[in-house]
mmCIF file of C-alpha atoms in Angstrom:
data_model
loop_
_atom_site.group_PDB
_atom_site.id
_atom_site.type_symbol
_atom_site.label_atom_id
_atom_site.label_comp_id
_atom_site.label_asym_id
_atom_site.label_seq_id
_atom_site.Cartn_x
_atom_site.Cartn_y
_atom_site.Cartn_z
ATOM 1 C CA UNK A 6 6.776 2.109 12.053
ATOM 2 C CA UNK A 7 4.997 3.630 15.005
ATOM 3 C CA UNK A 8 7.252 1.908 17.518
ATOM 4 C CA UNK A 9 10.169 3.192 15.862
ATOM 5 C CA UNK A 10 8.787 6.945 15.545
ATOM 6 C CA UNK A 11 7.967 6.375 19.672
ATOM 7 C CA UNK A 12 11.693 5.445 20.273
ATOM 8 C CA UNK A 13 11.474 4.986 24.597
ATOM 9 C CA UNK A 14 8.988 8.248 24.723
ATOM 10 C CA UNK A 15 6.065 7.006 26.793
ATOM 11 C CA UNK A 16 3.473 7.233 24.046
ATOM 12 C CA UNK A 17 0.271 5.177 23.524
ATOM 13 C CA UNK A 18 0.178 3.808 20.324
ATOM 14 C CA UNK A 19 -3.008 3.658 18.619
ATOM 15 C CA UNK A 20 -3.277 1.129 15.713
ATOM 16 C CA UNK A 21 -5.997 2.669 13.353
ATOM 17 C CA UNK A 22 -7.580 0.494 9.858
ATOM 18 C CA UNK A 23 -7.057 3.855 8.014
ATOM 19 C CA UNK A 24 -3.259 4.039 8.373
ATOM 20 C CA UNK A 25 -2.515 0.453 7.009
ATOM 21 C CA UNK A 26 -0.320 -0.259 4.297
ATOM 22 C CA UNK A 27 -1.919 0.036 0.293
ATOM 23 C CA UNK A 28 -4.357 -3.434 -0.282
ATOM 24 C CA UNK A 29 -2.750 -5.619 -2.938
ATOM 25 C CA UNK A 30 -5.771 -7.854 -3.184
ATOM 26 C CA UNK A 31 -4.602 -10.766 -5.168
ATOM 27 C CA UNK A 32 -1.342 -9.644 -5.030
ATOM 28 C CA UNK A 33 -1.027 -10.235 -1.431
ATOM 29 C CA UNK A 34 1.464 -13.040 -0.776
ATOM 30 C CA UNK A 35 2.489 -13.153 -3.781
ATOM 31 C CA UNK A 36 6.509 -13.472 -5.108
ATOM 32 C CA UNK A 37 7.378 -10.285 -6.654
ATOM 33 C CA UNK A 38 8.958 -12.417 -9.559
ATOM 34 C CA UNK A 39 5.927 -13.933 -10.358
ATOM 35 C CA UNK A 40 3.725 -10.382 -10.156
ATOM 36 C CA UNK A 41 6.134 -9.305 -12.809
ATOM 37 C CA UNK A 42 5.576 -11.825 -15.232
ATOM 38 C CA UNK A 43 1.703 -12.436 -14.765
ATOM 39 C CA UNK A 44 1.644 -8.869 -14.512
ATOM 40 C CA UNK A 45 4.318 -6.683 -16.280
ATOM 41 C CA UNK A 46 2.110 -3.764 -17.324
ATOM 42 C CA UNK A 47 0.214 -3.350 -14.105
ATOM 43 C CA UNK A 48 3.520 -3.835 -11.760
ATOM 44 C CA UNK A 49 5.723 -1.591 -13.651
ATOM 45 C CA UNK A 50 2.877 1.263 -13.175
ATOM 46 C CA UNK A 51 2.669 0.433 -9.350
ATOM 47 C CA UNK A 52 6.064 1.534 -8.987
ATOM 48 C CA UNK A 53 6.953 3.580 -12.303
ATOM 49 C CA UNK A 54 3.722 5.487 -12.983
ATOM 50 C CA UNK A 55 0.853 5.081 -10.173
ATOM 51 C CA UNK A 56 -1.142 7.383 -11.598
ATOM 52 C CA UNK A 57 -1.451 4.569 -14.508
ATOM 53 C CA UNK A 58 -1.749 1.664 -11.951
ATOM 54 C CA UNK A 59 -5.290 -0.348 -12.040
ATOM 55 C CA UNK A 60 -5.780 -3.273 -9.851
ATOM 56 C CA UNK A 61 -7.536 -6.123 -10.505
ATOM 57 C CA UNK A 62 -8.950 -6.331 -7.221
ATOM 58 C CA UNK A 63 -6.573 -4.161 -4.693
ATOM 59 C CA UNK A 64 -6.456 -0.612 -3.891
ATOM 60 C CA UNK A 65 -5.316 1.920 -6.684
ATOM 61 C CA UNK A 66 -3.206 5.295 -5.306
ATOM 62 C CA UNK A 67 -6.429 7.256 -5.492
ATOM 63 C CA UNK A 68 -8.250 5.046 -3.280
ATOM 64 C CA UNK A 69 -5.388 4.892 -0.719
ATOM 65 C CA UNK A 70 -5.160 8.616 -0.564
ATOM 66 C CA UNK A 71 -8.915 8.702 0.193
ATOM 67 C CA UNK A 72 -9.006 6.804 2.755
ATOM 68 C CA UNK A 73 -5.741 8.478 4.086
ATOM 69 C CA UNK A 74 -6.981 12.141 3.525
ATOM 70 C CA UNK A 75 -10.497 10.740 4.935
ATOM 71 C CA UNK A 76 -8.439 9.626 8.147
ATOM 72 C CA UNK A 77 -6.937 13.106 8.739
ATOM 73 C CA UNK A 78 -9.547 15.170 7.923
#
């Protein structure tokens, strides 16, 4: 995403822990088709109501924006 935002500016990208993507935990590598039907409740409030969303062992929405709003503070 960065090197797309940079375009051919000559801009130093600076890859930071704090601006990675949300942490699935066991849902990491994992076929969407098969997180839906282990998981219907859960993955329908990932996408369809976050504020509902609970992981088993990832990162909820509130977490992510922590860690986000901790970043740009």
């Amino acid at each position: 995403t960065a090197q797309i935002l940079v375009g051919d500016r000559h801009i130093e990208i600076k890859p930071h822990n704090a601006l990675k993507e949300i942490y699935l935990g066991s849902w990491e590598g994992q076929r969407v088709e098969d997180i839906q039907k282990m998981y219907p409740v859960a993955h329908h409030h990932f996408w369809h109501a976050p504020h509902e969303y609970v992981p088993l062992d990832g990162e909820s929405y509130p977490m992510l924006q922590a860690r986000l709003s901790s970043f740009l503070r």
